[in-house]
mmCIF file of C-alpha atoms in Angstrom:
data_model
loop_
_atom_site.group_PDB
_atom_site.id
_atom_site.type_symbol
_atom_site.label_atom_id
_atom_site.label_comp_id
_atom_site.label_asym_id
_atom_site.label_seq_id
_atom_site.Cartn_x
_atom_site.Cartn_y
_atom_site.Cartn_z
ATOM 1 C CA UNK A 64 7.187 10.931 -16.324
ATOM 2 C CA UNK A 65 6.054 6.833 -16.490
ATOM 3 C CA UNK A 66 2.562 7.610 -15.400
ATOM 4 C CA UNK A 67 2.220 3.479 -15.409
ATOM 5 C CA UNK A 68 4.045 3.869 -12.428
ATOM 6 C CA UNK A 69 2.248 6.914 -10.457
ATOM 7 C CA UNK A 70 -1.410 5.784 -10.887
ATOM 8 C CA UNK A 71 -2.054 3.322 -8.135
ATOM 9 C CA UNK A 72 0.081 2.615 -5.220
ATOM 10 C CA UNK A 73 -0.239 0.048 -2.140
ATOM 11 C CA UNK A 74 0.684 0.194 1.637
ATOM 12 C CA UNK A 75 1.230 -3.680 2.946
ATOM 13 C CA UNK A 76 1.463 -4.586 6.232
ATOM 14 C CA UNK A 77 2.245 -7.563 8.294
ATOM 15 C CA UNK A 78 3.174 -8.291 12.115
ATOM 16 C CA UNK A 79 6.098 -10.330 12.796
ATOM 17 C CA UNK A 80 3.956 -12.590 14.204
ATOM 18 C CA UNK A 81 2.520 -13.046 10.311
ATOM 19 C CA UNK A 82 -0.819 -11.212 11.095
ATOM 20 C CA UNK A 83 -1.870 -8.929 7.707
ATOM 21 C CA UNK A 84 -3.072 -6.122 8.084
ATOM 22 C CA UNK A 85 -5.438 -4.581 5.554
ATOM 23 C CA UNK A 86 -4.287 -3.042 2.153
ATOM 24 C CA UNK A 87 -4.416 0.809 1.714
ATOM 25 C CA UNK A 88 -4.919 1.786 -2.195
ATOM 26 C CA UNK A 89 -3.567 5.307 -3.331
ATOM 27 C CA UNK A 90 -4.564 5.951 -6.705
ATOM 28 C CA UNK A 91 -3.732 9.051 -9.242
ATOM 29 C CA UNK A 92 -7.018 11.178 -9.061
ATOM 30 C CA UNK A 93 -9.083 14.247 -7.721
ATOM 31 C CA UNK A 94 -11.762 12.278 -6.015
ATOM 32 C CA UNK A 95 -12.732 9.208 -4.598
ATOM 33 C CA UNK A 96 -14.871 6.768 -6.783
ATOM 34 C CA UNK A 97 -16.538 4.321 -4.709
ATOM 35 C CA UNK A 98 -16.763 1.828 -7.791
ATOM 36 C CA UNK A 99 -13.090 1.600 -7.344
ATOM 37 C CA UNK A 100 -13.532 -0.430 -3.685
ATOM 38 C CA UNK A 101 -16.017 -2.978 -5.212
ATOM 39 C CA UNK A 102 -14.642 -6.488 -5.244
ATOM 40 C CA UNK A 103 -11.648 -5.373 -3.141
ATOM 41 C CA UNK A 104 -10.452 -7.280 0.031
ATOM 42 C CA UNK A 105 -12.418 -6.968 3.055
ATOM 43 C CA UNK A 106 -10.743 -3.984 5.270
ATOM 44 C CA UNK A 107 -8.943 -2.355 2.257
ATOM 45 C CA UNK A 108 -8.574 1.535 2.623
ATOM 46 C CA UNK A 109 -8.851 3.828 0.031
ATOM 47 C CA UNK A 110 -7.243 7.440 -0.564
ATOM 48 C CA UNK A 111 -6.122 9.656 -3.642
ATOM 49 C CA UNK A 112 -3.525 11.884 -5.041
ATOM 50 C CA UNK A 113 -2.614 13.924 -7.876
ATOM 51 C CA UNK A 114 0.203 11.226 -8.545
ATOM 52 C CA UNK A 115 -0.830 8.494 -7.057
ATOM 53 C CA UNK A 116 1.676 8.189 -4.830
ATOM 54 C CA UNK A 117 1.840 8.046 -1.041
ATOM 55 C CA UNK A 118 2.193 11.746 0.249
ATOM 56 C CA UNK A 119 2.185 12.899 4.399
ATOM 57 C CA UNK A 120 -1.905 12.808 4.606
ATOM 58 C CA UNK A 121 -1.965 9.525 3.073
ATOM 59 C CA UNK A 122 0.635 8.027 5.425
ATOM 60 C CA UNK A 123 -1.080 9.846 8.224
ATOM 61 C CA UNK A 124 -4.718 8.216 7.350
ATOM 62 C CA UNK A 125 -2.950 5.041 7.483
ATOM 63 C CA UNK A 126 -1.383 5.297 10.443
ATOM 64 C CA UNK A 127 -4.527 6.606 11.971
ATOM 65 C CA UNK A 128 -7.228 4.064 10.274
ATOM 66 C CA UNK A 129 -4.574 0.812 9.733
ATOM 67 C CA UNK A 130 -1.650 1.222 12.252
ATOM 68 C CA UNK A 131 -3.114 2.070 15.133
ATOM 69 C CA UNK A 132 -6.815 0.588 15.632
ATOM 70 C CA UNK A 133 -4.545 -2.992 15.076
ATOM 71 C CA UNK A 134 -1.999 -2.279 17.646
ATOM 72 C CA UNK A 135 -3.729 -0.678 20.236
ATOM 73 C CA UNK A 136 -4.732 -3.916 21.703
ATOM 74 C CA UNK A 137 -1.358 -5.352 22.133
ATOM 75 C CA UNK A 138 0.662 -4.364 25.598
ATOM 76 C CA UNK A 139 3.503 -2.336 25.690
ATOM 77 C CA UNK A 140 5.932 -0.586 23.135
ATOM 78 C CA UNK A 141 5.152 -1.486 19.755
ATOM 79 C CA UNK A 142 7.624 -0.701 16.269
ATOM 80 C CA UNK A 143 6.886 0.473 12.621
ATOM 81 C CA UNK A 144 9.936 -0.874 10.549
ATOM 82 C CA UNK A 145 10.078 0.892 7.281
ATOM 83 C CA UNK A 146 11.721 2.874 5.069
ATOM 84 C CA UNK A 147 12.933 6.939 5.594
ATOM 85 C CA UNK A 148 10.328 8.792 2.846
ATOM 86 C CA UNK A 149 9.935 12.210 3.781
ATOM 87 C CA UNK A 150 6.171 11.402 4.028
ATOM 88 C CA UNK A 151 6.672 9.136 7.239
ATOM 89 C CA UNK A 152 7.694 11.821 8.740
ATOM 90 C CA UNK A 153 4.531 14.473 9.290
ATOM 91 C CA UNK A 154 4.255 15.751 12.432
ATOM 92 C CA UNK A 155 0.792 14.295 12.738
ATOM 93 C CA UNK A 156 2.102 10.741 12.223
ATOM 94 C CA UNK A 157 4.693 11.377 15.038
ATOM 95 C CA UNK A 158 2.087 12.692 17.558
ATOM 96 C CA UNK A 159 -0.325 9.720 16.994
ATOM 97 C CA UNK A 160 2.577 7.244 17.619
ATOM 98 C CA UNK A 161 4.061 8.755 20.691
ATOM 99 C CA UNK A 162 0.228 8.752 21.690
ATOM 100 C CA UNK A 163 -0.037 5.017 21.126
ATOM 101 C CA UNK A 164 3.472 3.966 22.022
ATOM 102 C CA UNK A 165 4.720 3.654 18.638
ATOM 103 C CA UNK A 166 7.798 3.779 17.503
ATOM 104 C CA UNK A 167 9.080 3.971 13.735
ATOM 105 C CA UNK A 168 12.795 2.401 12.565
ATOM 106 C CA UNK A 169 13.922 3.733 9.551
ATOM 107 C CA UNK A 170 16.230 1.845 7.402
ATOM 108 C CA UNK A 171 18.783 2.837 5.678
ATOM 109 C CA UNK A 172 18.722 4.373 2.123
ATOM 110 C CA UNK A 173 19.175 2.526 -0.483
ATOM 111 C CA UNK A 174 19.113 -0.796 1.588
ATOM 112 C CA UNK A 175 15.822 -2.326 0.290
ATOM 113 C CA UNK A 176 17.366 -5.713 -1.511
ATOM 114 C CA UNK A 177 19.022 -6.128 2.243
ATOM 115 C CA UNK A 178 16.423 -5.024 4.360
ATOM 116 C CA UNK A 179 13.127 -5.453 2.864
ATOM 117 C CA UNK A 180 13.491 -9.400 2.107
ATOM 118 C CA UNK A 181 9.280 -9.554 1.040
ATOM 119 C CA UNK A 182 10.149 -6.949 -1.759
ATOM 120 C CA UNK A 183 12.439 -9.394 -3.136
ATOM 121 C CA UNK A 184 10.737 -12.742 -2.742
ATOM 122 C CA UNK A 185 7.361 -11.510 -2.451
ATOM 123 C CA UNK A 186 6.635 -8.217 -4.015
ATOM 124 C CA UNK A 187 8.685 -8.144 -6.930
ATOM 125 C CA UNK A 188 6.819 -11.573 -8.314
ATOM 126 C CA UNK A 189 3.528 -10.058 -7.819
ATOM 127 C CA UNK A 190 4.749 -6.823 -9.608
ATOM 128 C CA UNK A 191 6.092 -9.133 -12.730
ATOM 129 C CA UNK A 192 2.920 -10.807 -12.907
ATOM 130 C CA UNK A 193 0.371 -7.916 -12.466
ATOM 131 C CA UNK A 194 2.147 -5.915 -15.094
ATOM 132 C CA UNK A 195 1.425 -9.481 -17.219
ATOM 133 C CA UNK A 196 -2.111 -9.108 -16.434
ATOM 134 C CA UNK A 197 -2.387 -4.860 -16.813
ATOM 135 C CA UNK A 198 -0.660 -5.580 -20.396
ATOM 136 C CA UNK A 199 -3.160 -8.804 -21.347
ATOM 137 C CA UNK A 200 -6.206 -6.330 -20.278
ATOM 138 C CA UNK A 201 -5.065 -3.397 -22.552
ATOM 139 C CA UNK A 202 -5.320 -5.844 -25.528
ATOM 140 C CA UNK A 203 -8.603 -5.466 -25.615
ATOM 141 C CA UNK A 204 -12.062 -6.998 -23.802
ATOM 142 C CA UNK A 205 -11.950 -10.837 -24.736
ATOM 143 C CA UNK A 206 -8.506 -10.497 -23.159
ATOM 144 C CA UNK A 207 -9.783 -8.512 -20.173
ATOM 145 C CA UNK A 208 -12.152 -11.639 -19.195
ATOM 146 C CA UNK A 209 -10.006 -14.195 -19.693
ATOM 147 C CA UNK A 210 -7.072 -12.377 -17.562
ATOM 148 C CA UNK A 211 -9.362 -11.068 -15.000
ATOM 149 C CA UNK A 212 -10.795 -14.826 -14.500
ATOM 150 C CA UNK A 213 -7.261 -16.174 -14.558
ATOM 151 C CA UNK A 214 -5.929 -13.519 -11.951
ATOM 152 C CA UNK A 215 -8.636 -14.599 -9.627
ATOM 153 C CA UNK A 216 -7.970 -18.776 -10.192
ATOM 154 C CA UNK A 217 -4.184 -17.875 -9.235
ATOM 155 C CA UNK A 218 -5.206 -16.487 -6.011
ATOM 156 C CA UNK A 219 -3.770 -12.772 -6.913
#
């Protein structure tokens, strides 16, 4: 397995009205570290796995601690679009929706590049250039400064 790609992942968010909502950060451990959160955004969640990937209690926190404190406000029937993982599909998640009056659409498999227009223009840039940055830092701790300071400047 490319454990470079099951250590950390991230939930994103945004209304269609262009309101984001806060990060959630699943990273590849036993326990939470709290010196993980420092200098994060403002509102960012935290949870863990053994792969660092998003599994049913991690998609139910979010719905619980993100989703739903954000649209309860709003009136009337309210939609989730996203894709069909397994783990979006917990029977806790459901309940908590149909309590709120909140409805998930799944898109199709294998549909991303045609449905999911931010992975292309937005998320796949900031993928290219973290990887830049997680390879500068491994070079060693002049590097590390000089990236981290960078990273920061560019706004990421």
């Amino acid at each position: 397995m490319n454990h470079s790609k099951s250590s950390t992942s991230v939930m994103f968010a945004a209304s269609g009205s262009g309101v984001l909502l806060p990060c959630y950060v699943v990273y590849r451990s036993s326990h939470l570290y709290a010196s993980r959160t420092e200098g994060t955004p403002r509102g960012t969640r935290f949870n863990r796995t053994k792969s660092g990937w998003f599994e049913s209690c991690c998609f139910d926190d979010w719905i619980r601690t993100i989703i739903i404190p954000h649209l309860k406000a709003l009136d009337g029937k309210k939609y989730i679009i996203g894709d069909n993982l397994s783990s979006h599909l917990s029977v806790e998640s459901i309940k908590a929706r149909q309590n709120h009056q909140i409805s998930c659409v799944f898109l199709p498999s294998n549909s991303t590049n045609l449905t999911q227009l931010l992975d292309v223009a937005f998320f796949r840039p900031l993928k290219v250039a973290w990887r830049s940055i997680i390879l500068e830092w491994k070079t060693g701790p002049e590097e590390k400064k000089a990236v981290c300071q960078n990273m920061f400047s560019q706004g990421y």
